[in-house]
PDB file of C-alpha atoms in Angstrom:
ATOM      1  CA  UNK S 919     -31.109 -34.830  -2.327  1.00  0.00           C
ATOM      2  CA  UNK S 920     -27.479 -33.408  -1.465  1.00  0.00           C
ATOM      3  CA  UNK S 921     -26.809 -30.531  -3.101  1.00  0.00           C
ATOM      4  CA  UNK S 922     -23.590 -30.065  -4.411  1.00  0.00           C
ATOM      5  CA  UNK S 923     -21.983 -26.729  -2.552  1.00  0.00           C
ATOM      6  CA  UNK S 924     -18.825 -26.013  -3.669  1.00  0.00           C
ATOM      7  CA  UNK S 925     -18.248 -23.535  -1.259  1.00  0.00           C
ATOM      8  CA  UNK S 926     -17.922 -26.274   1.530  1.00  0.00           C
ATOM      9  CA  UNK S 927     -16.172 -28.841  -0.426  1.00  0.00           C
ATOM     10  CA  UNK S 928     -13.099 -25.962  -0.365  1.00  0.00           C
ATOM     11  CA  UNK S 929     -13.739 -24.889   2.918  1.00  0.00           C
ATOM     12  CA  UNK S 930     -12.989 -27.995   4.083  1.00  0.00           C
ATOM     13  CA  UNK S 931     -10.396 -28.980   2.143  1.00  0.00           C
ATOM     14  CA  UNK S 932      -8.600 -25.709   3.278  1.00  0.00           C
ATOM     15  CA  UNK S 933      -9.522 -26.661   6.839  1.00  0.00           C
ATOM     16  CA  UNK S 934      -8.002 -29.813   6.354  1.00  0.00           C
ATOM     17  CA  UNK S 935      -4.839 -29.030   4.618  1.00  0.00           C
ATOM     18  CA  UNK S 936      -4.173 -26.486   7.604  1.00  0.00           C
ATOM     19  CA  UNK S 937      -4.357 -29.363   9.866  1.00  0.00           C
ATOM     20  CA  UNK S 938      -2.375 -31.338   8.328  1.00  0.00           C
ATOM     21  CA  UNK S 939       0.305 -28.829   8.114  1.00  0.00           C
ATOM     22  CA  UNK S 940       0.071 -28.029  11.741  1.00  0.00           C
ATOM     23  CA  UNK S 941       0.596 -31.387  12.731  1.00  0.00           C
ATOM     24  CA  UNK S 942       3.117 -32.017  10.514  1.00  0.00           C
ATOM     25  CA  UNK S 943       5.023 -29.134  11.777  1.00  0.00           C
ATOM     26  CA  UNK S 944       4.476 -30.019  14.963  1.00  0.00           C
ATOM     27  CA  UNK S 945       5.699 -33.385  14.433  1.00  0.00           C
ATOM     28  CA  UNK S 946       8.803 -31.065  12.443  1.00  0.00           C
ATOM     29  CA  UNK S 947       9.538 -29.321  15.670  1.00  0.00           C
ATOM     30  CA  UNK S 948       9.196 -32.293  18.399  1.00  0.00           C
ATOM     31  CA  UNK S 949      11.518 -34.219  16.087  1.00  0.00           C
ATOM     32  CA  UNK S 950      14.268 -31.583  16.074  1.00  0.00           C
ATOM     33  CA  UNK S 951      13.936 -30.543  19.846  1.00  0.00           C
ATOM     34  CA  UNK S 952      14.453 -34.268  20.780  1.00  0.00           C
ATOM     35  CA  UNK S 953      17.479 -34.326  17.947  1.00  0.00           C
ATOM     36  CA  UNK S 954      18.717 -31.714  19.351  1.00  0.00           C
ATOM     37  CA  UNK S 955      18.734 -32.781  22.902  1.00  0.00           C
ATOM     38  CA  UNK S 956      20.217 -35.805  21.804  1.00  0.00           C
ATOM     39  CA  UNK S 957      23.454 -34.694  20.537  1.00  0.00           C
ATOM     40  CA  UNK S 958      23.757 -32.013  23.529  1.00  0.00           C
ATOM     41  CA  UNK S 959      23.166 -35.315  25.988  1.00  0.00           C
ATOM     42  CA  UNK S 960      26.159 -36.948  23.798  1.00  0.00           C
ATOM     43  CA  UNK S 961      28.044 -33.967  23.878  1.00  0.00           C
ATOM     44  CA  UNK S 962      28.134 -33.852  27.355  1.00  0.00           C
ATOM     45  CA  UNK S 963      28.784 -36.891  27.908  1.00  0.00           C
ATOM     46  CA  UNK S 964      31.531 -37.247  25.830  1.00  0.00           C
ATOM     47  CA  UNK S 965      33.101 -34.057  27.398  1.00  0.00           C
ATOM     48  CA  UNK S 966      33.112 -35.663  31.153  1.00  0.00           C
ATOM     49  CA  UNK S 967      36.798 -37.319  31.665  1.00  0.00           C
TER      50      UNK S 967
END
C-alpha cells in the first residue's frame, strides 16, 4: 500500500516547477543573445559600403 504523503507530492511539484522555469529562462536568454547577435551581424553589414 502507497501511502499518500503530501509532503512529497509538493516537494516535487515545487522541484518541478523550478525546472521548468530554469529552462524556460534559459531558453528566454539563448533566444535573445542569438536575436541580438542577429541584428548586430545585420547592422554591420549593412554599415560596410
Amino acid at each position: 500500500m502507497t501511502v499518500f504523503n503530501p509532503v512529497k507530492v509538493f516537494n516535487l511539484l515545487t522541484f518541478n516547477l523550478l525546472t521548468f522555469n530554469l529552462l524556460t529562462f534559459n531558453l528566454l536568454t539563448f533566444n535573445l543573445l542569438t536575436f541580438n547577435l542577429l541584428t548586430f551581424n545585420l547592422l554591420t553589414f549593412n554599415l560596410q559600403p
